[in-house]
Coordinates of C-alpha atoms in Angstrom, one line a residue:
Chain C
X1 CA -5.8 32.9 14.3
X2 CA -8.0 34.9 16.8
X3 CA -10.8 37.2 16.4
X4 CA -10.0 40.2 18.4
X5 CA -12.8 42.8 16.9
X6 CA -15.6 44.3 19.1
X7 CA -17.5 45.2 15.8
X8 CA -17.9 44.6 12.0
X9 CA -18.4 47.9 10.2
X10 CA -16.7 47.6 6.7
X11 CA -14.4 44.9 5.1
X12 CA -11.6 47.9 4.5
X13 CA -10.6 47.1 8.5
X14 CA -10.8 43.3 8.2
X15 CA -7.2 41.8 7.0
X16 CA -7.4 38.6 4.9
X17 CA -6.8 36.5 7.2
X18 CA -9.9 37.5 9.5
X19 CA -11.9 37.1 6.1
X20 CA -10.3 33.8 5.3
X21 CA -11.2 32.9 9.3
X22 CA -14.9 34.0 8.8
X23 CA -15.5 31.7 5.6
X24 CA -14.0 29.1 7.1
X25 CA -15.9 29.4 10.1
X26 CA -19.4 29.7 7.9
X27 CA -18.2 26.7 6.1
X28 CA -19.0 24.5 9.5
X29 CA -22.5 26.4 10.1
X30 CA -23.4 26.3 6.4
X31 CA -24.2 22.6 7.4
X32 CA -26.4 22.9 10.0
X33 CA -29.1 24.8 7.9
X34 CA -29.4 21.2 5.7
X35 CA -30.1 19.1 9.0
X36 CA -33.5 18.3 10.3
X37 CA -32.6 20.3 13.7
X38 CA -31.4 23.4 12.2
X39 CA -30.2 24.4 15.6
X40 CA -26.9 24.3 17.5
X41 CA -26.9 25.6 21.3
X42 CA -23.8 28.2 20.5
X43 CA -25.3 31.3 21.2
X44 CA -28.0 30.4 24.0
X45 CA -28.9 33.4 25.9
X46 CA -27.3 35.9 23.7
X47 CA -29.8 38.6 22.5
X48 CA -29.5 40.0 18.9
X49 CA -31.4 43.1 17.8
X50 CA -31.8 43.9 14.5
X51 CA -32.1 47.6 13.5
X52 CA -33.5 48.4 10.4
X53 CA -34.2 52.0 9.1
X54 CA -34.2 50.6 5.5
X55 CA -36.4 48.2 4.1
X56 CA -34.9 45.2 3.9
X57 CA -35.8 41.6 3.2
X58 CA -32.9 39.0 2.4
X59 CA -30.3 41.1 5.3
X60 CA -32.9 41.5 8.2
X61 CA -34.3 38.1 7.5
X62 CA -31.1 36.1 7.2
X63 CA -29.4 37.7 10.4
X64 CA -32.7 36.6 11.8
X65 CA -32.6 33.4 10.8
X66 CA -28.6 33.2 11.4
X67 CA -28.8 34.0 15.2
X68 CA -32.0 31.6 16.3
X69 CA -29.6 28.8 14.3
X70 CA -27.4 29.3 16.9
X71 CA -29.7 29.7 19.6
X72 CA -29.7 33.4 20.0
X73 CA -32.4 35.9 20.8
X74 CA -33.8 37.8 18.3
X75 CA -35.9 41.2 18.4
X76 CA -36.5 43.7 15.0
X77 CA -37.0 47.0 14.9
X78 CA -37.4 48.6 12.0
X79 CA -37.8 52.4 11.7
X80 CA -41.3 52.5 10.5
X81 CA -42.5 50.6 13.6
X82 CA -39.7 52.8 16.5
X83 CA -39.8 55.7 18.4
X84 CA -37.8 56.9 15.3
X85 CA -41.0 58.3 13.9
X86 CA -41.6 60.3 16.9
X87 CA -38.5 61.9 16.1
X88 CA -36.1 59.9 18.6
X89 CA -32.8 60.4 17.3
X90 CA -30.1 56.8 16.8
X91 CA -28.2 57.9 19.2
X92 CA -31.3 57.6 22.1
X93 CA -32.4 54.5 20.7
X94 CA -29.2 53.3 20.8
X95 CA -28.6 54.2 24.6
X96 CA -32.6 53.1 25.4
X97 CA -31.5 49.3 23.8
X98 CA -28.2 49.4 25.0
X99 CA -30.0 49.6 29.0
X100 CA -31.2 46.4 27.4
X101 CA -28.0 44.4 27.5
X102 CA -28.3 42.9 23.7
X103 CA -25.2 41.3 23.1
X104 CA -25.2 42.0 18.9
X105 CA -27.1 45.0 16.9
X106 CA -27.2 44.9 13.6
X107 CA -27.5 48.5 12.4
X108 CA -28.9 49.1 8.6
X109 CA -29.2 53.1 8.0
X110 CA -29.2 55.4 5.1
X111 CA -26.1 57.6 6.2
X112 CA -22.8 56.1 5.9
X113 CA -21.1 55.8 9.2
X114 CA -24.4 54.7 11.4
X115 CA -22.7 51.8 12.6
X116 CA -19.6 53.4 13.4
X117 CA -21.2 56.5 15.7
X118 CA -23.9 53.4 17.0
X119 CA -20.5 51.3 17.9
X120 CA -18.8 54.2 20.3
X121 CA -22.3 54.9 22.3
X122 CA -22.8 51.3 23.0
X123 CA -20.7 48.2 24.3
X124 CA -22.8 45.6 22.5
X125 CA -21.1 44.5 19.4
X126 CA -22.2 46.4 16.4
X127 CA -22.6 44.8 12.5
X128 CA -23.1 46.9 9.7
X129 CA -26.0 45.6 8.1
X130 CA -25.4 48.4 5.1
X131 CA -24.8 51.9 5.5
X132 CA -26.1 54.2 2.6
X133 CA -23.6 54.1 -0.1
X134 CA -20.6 53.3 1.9
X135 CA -20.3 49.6 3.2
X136 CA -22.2 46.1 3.1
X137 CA -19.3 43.9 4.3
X138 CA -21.7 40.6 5.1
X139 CA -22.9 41.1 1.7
X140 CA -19.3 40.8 0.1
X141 CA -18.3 37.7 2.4
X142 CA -21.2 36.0 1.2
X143 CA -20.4 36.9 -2.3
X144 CA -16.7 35.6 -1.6
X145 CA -17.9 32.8 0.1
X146 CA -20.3 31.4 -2.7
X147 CA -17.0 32.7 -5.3
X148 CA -14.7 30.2 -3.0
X149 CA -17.5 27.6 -3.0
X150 CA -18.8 27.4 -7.0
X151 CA -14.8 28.0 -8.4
X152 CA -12.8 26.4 -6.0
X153 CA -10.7 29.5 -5.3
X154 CA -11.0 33.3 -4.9
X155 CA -7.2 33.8 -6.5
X156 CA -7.1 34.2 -9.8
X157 CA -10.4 35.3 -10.7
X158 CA -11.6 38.2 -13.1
X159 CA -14.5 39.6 -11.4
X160 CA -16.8 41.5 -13.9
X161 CA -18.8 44.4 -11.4
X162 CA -21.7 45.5 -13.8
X163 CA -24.2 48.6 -12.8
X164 CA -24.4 51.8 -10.8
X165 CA -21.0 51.1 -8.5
X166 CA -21.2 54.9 -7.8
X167 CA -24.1 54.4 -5.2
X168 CA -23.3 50.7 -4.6
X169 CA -22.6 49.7 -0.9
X170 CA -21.9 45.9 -2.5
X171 CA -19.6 47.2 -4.9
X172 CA -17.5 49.1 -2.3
X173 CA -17.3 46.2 -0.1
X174 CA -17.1 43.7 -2.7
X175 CA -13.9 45.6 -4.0
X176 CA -12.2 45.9 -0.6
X177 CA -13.2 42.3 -0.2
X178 CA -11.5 41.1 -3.1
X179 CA -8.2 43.5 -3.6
X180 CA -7.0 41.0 -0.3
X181 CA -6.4 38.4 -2.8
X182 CA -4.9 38.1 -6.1
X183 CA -8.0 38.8 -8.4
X184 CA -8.7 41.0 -11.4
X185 CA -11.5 43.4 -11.5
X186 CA -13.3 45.1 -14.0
X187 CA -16.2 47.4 -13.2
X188 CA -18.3 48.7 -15.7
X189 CA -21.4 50.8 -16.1
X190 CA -22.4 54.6 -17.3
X191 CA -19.6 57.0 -16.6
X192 CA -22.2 59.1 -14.7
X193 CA -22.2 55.7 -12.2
X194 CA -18.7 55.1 -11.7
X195 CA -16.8 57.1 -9.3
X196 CA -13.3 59.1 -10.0
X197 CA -11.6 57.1 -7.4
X198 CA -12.5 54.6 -8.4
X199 CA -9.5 53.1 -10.4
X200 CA -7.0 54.0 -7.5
X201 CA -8.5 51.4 -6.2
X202 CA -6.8 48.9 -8.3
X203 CA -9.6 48.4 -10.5
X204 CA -9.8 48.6 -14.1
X205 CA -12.9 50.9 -15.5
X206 CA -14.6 49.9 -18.6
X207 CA -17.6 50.9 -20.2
X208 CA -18.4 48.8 -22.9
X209 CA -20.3 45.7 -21.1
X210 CA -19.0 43.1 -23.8
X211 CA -15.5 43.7 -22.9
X212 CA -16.1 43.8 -19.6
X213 CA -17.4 40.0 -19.4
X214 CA -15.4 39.0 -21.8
X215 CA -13.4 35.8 -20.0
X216 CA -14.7 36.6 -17.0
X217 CA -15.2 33.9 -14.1
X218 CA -17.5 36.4 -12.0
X219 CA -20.3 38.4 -13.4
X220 CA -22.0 40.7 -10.6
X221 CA -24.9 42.8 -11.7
X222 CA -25.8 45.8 -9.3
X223 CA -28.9 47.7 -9.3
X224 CA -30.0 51.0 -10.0
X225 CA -29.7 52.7 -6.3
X226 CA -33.1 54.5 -6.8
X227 CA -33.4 55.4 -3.3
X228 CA -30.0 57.2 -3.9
X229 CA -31.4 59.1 -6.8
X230 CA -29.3 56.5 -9.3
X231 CA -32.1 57.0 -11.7
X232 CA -31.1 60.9 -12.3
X233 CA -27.4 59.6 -13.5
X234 CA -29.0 58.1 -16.5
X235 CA -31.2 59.1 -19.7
X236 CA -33.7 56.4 -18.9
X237 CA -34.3 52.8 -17.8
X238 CA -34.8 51.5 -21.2
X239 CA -31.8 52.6 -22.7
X240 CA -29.7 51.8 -19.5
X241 CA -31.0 48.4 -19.9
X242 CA -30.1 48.1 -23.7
X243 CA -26.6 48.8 -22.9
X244 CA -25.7 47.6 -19.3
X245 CA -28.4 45.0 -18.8
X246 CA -27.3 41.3 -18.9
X247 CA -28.6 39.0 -22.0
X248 CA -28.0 36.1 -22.3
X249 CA -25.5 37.1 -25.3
X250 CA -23.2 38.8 -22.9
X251 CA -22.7 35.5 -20.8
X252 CA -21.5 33.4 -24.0
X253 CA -18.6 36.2 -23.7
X254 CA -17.7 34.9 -20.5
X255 CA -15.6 32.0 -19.1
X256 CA -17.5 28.5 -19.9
X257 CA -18.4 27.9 -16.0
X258 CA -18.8 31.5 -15.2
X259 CA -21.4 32.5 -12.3
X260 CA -23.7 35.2 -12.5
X261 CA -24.2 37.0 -9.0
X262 CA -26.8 39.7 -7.8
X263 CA -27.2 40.8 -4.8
X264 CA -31.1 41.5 -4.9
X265 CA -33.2 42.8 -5.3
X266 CA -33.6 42.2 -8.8
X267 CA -35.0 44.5 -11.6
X268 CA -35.5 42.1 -13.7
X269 CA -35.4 43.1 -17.3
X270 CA -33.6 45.9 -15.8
X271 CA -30.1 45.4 -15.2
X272 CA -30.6 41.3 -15.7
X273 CA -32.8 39.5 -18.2
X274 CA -35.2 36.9 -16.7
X275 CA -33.8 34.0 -18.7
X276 CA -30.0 35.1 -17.1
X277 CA -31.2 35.2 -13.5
X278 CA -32.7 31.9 -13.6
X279 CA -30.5 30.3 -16.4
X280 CA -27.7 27.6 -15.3
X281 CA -24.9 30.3 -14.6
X282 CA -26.9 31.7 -11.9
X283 CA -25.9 31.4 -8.6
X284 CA -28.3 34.3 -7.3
X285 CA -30.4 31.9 -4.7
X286 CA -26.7 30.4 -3.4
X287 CA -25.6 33.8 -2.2
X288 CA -29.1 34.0 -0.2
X289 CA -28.5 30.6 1.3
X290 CA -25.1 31.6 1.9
X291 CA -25.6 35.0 3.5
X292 CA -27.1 33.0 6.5
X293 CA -24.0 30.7 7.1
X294 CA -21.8 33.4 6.7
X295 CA -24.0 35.4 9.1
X296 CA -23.8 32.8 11.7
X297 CA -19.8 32.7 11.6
X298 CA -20.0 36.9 12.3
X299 CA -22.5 36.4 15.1
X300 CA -20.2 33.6 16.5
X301 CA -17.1 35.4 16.1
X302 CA -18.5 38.6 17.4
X303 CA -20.2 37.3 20.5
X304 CA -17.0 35.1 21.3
X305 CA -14.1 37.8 21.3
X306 CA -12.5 39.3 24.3
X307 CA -12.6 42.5 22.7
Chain O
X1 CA 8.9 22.1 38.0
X2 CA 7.7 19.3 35.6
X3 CA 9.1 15.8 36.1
X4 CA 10.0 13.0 33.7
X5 CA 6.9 11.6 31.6
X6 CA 5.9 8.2 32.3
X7 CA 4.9 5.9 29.6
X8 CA 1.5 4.2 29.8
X9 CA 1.1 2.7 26.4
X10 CA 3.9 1.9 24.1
X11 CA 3.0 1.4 20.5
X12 CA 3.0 -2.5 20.7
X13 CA 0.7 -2.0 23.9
X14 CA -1.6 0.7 21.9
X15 CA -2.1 -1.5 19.2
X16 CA -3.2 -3.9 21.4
X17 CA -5.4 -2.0 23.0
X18 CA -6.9 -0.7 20.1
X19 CA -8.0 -4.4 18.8
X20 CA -9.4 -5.1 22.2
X21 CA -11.9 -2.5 21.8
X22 CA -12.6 -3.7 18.6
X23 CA -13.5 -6.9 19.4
X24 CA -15.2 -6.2 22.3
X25 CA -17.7 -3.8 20.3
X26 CA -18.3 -6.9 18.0
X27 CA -18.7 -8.9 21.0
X28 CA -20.7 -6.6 22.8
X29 CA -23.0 -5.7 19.7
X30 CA -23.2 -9.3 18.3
X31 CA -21.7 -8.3 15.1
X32 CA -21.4 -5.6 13.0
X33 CA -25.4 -4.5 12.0
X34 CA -26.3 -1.5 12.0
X35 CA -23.0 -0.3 13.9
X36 CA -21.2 3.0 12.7
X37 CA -18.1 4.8 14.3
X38 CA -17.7 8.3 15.0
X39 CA -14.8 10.2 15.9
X40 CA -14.5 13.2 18.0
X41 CA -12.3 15.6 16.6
X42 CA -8.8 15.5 16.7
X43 CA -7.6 12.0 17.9
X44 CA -11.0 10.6 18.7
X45 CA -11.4 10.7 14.4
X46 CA -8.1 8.6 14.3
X47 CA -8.8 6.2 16.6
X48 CA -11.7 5.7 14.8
X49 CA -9.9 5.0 11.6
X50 CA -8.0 2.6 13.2
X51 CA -10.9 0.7 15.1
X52 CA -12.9 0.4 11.8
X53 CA -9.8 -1.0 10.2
X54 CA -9.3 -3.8 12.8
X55 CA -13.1 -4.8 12.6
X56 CA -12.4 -4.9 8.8
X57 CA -10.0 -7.5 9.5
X58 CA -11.7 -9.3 11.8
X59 CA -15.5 -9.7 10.3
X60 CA -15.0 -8.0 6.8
X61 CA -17.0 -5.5 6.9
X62 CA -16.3 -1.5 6.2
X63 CA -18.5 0.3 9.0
X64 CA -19.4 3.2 8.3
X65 CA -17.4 6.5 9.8
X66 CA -18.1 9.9 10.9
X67 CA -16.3 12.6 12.1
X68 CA -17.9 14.8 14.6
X69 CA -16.5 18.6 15.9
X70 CA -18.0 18.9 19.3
X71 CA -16.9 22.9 19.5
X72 CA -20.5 24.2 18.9
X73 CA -21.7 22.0 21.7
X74 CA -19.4 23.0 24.3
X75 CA -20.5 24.7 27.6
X76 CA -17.6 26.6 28.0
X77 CA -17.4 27.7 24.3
X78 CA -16.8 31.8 25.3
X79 CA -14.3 30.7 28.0
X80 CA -12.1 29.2 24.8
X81 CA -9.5 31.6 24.0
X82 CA -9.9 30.4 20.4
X83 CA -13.4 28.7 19.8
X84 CA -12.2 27.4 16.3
X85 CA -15.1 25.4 14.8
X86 CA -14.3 22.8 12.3
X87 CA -16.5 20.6 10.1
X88 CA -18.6 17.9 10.9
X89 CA -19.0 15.1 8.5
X90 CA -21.8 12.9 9.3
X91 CA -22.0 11.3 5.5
X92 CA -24.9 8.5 7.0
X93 CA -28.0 8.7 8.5
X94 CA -27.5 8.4 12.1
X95 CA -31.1 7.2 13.4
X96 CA -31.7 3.8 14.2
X97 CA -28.2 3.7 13.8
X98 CA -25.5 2.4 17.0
X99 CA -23.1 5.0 17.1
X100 CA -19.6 3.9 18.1
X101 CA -18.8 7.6 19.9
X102 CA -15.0 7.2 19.8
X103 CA -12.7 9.9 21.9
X104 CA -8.8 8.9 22.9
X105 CA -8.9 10.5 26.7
X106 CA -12.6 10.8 29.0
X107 CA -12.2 13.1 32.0
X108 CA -15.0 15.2 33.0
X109 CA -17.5 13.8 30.9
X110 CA -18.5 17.2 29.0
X111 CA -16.8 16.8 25.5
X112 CA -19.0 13.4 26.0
X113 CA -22.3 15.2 27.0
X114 CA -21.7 17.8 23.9
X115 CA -20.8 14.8 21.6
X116 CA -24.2 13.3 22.5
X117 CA -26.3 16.8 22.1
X118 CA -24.8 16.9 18.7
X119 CA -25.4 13.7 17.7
X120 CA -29.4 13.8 19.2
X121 CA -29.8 17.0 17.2
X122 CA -29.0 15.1 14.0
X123 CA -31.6 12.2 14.6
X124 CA -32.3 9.4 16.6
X125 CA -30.0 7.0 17.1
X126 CA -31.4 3.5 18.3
X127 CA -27.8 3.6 21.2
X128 CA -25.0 5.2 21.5
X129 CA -21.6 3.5 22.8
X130 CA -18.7 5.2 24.2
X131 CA -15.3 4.1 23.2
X132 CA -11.7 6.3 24.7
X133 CA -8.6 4.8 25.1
X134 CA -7.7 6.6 28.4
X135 CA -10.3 7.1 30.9
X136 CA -8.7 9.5 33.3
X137 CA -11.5 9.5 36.0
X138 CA -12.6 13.1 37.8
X139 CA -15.7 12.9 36.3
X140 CA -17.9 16.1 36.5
X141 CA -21.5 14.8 35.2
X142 CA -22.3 10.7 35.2
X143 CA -21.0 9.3 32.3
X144 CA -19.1 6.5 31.7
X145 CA -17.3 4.8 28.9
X146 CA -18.4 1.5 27.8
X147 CA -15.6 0.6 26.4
X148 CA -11.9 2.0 27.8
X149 CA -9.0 0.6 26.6
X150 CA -7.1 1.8 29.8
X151 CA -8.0 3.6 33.3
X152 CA -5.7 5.5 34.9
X153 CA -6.7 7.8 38.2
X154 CA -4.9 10.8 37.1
X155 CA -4.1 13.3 39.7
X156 CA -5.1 17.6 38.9
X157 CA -2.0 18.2 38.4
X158 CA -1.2 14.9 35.6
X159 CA -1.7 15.0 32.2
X160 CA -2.5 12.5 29.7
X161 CA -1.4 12.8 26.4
X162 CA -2.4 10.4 23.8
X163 CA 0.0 10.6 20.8
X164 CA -1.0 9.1 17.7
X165 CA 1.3 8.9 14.2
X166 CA -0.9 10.3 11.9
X167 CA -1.1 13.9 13.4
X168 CA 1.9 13.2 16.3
X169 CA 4.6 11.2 14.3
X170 CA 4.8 8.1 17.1
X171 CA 2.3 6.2 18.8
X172 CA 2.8 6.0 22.7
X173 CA 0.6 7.4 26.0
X174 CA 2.4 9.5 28.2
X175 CA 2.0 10.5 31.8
X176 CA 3.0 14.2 32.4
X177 CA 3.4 15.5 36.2
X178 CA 3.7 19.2 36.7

C-alpha cells in the first residue's frame, strides 16, 4: 500500500493497514541500529526540527537519533531555550522555522491539538510528538511494535492498561492503536482516573488490579500525570501505590510469558515495583530501543509521500 | 503498440547459464574460500539460491548467502511511487569476506552502486564480484559485471524481463518491444 499522509497527528486517523505498513517498515530500520555503521543515506539533506515545549528525554532523543540514522538534519528547540519565553506565540515560531524549509517538525506541547493548528500554518510535515492529554501515536506504534515482536502477534491479545488513563496521552493512543485489531482490553485504575467515555470505546473498565491482569498477555503501567494535576484525583501516593502499583504478586496472575510495558518515566515504587521493572517480564528498555526504529519508518514515510 | 516478446533464454538455456557462472566464480576465485553470495532483492536473491546450489554440486561446499534490499540506498528513493523497504539479512560477517553481489538484469549501474554503499556500510569486504544474468548495457556510472551470463544491447524502448519459477511460475528471458 502507499503512504499518502502529509502529517502524523494521532493514531485515530491512521487505518490498520498504514499501522501495519509503518511496523513493517521499522522492522527493516530496526536493523541498522545493531550494525557498526548505524547509518543509511535515506534521508540525506532532509532537515528535522524537533519542538519541544515539554521536557522530554526518551521522545526528543530517539527522533534525534531516528533521523541522523537516516541521514537527516537534526536541530532542537526546546521551549526553555526559544523565543517562546519572550512570549513568541507557536504560531510565529512556526512561520519563523517554516521560512527555514525543514522538511519534518516534531511538535511536543502541553495543549491537545498543537500539532494539528502547527500542521495547517506550515507545509513541512508535522509529527505529534505528544500533545497534553490527547495523543502520543509514535508511542503506541512502538508499544505495538515491541507487542508484535515479543508475542508473535497483536490479534488476540488481552491488553491489561494499569494507572491514571484519564490524563494519559499513551493510553488514548494505545487504545485507538489497538481497537484496529482483534484484541481485548481492560483498563484499570481509580475511578477518579478513568474517564466516562471511556468504555464506548470498546474497552472493559475494571478496578480491582488482580482481575485486571489476571490472564493477561500485556501489562502496561501508566504514570501518575503530575504535570496534569493527576496527583489531586487520588488520596495519596502511598495508598495509590498499595492498590494500583505492580508487585511482583500481580504478574504471577498473568499469562506465563506475559510482558510488562511502561512507557517512562518510571516512578518506581510508585505505579511499578523495582524488582517488576527490571524482572524477566519486562520489556521496558525494548520499547526504548524500539521507539527509534519505529521512528525512523515515520520519518521515511513522511518525508517520502506526495502528499 | 507493443510487439511479440522474443525469447532470449529458455529454461534449458538459463540453466545453463546459470552453472556457467558458477563455475566461472570457482574458476575465477580458485575455489570456494572465503566466498559468500548475496542477492539483491527480488530475483537477484534467487539467482543466488540457485548459483550456491550448483557450486554445492560442483566442490561440496554450502557458501554462505545473503540477501540484500538495496531500497534505502537508492538515489532516486523519493522519485519511487512506493519506496517499500524490505529486510536485509546479512546472517555473516561480510569483512574480509568476497562477496558474490548477484542481480538477474545490470543496466545503469545504480542498483549496483547502492548494492555496494550498503554492503561498505556493513564492513569491509576483502572484494566484491558482480554476478547478473542479463547485462543490458546503457550504463549511467562505470560499472561493470564480472561475471554476465548474457549481453544483450537493449534499445530505450526494450525491456528485459527475467522470469524465474520460484516467484514467476516458469523459467525463460524475454525481450519485450514497446
Amino acid at each position: 500500500m502507499n503512504w499518502t499522509k502529509k502529517d502524523l497527528l494521532g493514531i485515530r486517523e491512521l487505518s490498520k493497514e498504514e499501522i501495519l505498513l509503518i511496523l513493517d517498515t521499522a522492522e527493516s530500520f530496526k536493523d541498522i541500529s545493531k550494525r557498526e555503521v548505524k547509518k543509511v543515506p535515506t534521508l540525506r539533506g532532509k532537515t528535522v526540527i524537533t519542538l519541544f515545549y515539554e521536557p522530554s528525554t526518551r521522545t526528543r532523543v530517539s527522533f534525534e537519533i531516528a533521523a541522523k540514522r537516516l541521514s537527516a538534519d537534526t536541530i532542537n528547540v526546546s521551549a526553555n531555550t526559544s523565543s517562546y519565553v519572550k512570549g513568541e506565540t507557536l504560531k510565529d515560531t512556526a512561520k519563523n522555522l517554516e521560512s527555514m524549509q525543514p522538511d519534518v517538525i516534531v511538535i511536543r506541547h502541553e495543549m491537545p491539538g498543537a500539532p494539528h493548528m502547527l500542521s495547517k500554518i506550515v507545509n513541512s510535515s508535522v509529527i505529534n510528538g505528544g500533545d497534553g492529554a490527547h495523543e502520543h501515536p509514535t508511542q503506541a506504534l512502538l508499544d505495538m511494535f515491541t507487542m508484535r515482536e515479543k508475542k508473535g502477534r497483536i490479534d488476540g491479545l488481552k491488553i491489561a492498561i494499569i494507572g491514571d488513563i484519564a490524563h494519559s496521552r499513551v493510553a488514548r493512543s494505545n487504545i485507538f492503536a489497538l481497537k484496529n485489531f482483534d484484541t481485548e482490553i481492560i483498563c484499570c485504575g481509580p475511578p477518579t482516573m478513568i474517564p466516562p467515555y471511556l468504555e464506548d470505546l470498546g474497552v472493559r473498565v475494571e478496578y480491582n488490579i488482580n482481575k485486571a491482569v489476571k490472564n493477561a498477555d500485556v501489562i502496561m503501567m501508566l504514570r501518575i500525570q503530575k504535570e496534569r494535576g493527576g496527583v489531586s484525583y487520588i488520596p495519596s501516593i502511598n495508598e495509590y501505590s498499595t492498590i494500583y502499583g505492580l508487585k511482583q504478586d500481580h504478574v504471577k496472575k498473568a499469562k506465563n510469558d506475559v510482558i510488562i510495558m511502561h512507557p517512562g518515566p518510571m516512578n518506581r515504587g510508585v505505579e511499578i515495583t523495582g524488582e517488576v521493572a527490571d524482572g524477566p517480564y519486562s520489556v521496558i528498555l525494548d520499547q526504548v530501543e524500539n521507539g527509534v526504529a519505529v521512528r525512523m519508518a515515520v520519518l521515511f514515510l513522511l518525508t517520502g509521500s506526495e502528499a | 503498440m507493443i510487439e511479440k516478446p522474443v525469447q532470449l533464454l529458455d529454461r534449458k538455456a538459463l540453466e545453463r547459464t546459470i552453472a556457467r557462472i558458477a563455475h566461472e566464480i570457482l574458476e575465477r576465485n580458485k575455489g570456494s574460500e572465503n566466498l559468500c553470495l548475496i542477492g539483491i532483492r527480488t530475483r537477484g536473491v534467487h539467482l543466488a539460491n540457485r548459483i550456491r546450489s550448483k557450486i554445492k554440486d560442483i566442490e561440496n561446499i554450502e557458501l554462505a548467502l545473503g540477501i540484500l534490499d538495496i531500497t534505502m540506498y537508492r538515489d532516486d528513493i523519493f522519485k519511487l511511487k512506493l519506496p517499500e523497504i524490505r529486510k536485509t539479512d546479512i546472517p555473516f560477517d561480510v569483512n574480509n569476506m568476497t562477496i558474490i553481489l548477484i542481480d538477474d538484469v545490470m543496466h545503469t549501474g545504480r542498483t549496483t552502486r547502492a548494492a555496494i554503499d550498503a554492503l561498505m556500510d556493513m564492513g569491509r569486504p576483502r572484494k566484491i564480484q558482480l554476478a547478473v544474468l542479463v547485462d543490458r548495457g546503457s550504463r549511467e556510472l562505470p560499472i561493470h559485471p564480472d561475471y554476465a551470463g548474457i549481453k544483450y544491447n537493449a534499445t530505450p524502448e526494450e525491456d528485459i524481463l527475467v522470469k524465474l519459477k520460484e516467484v514467476d511460475g516458469k523459467d525463460e528471458v524475454i525481450v519485450m518491444r514497446a
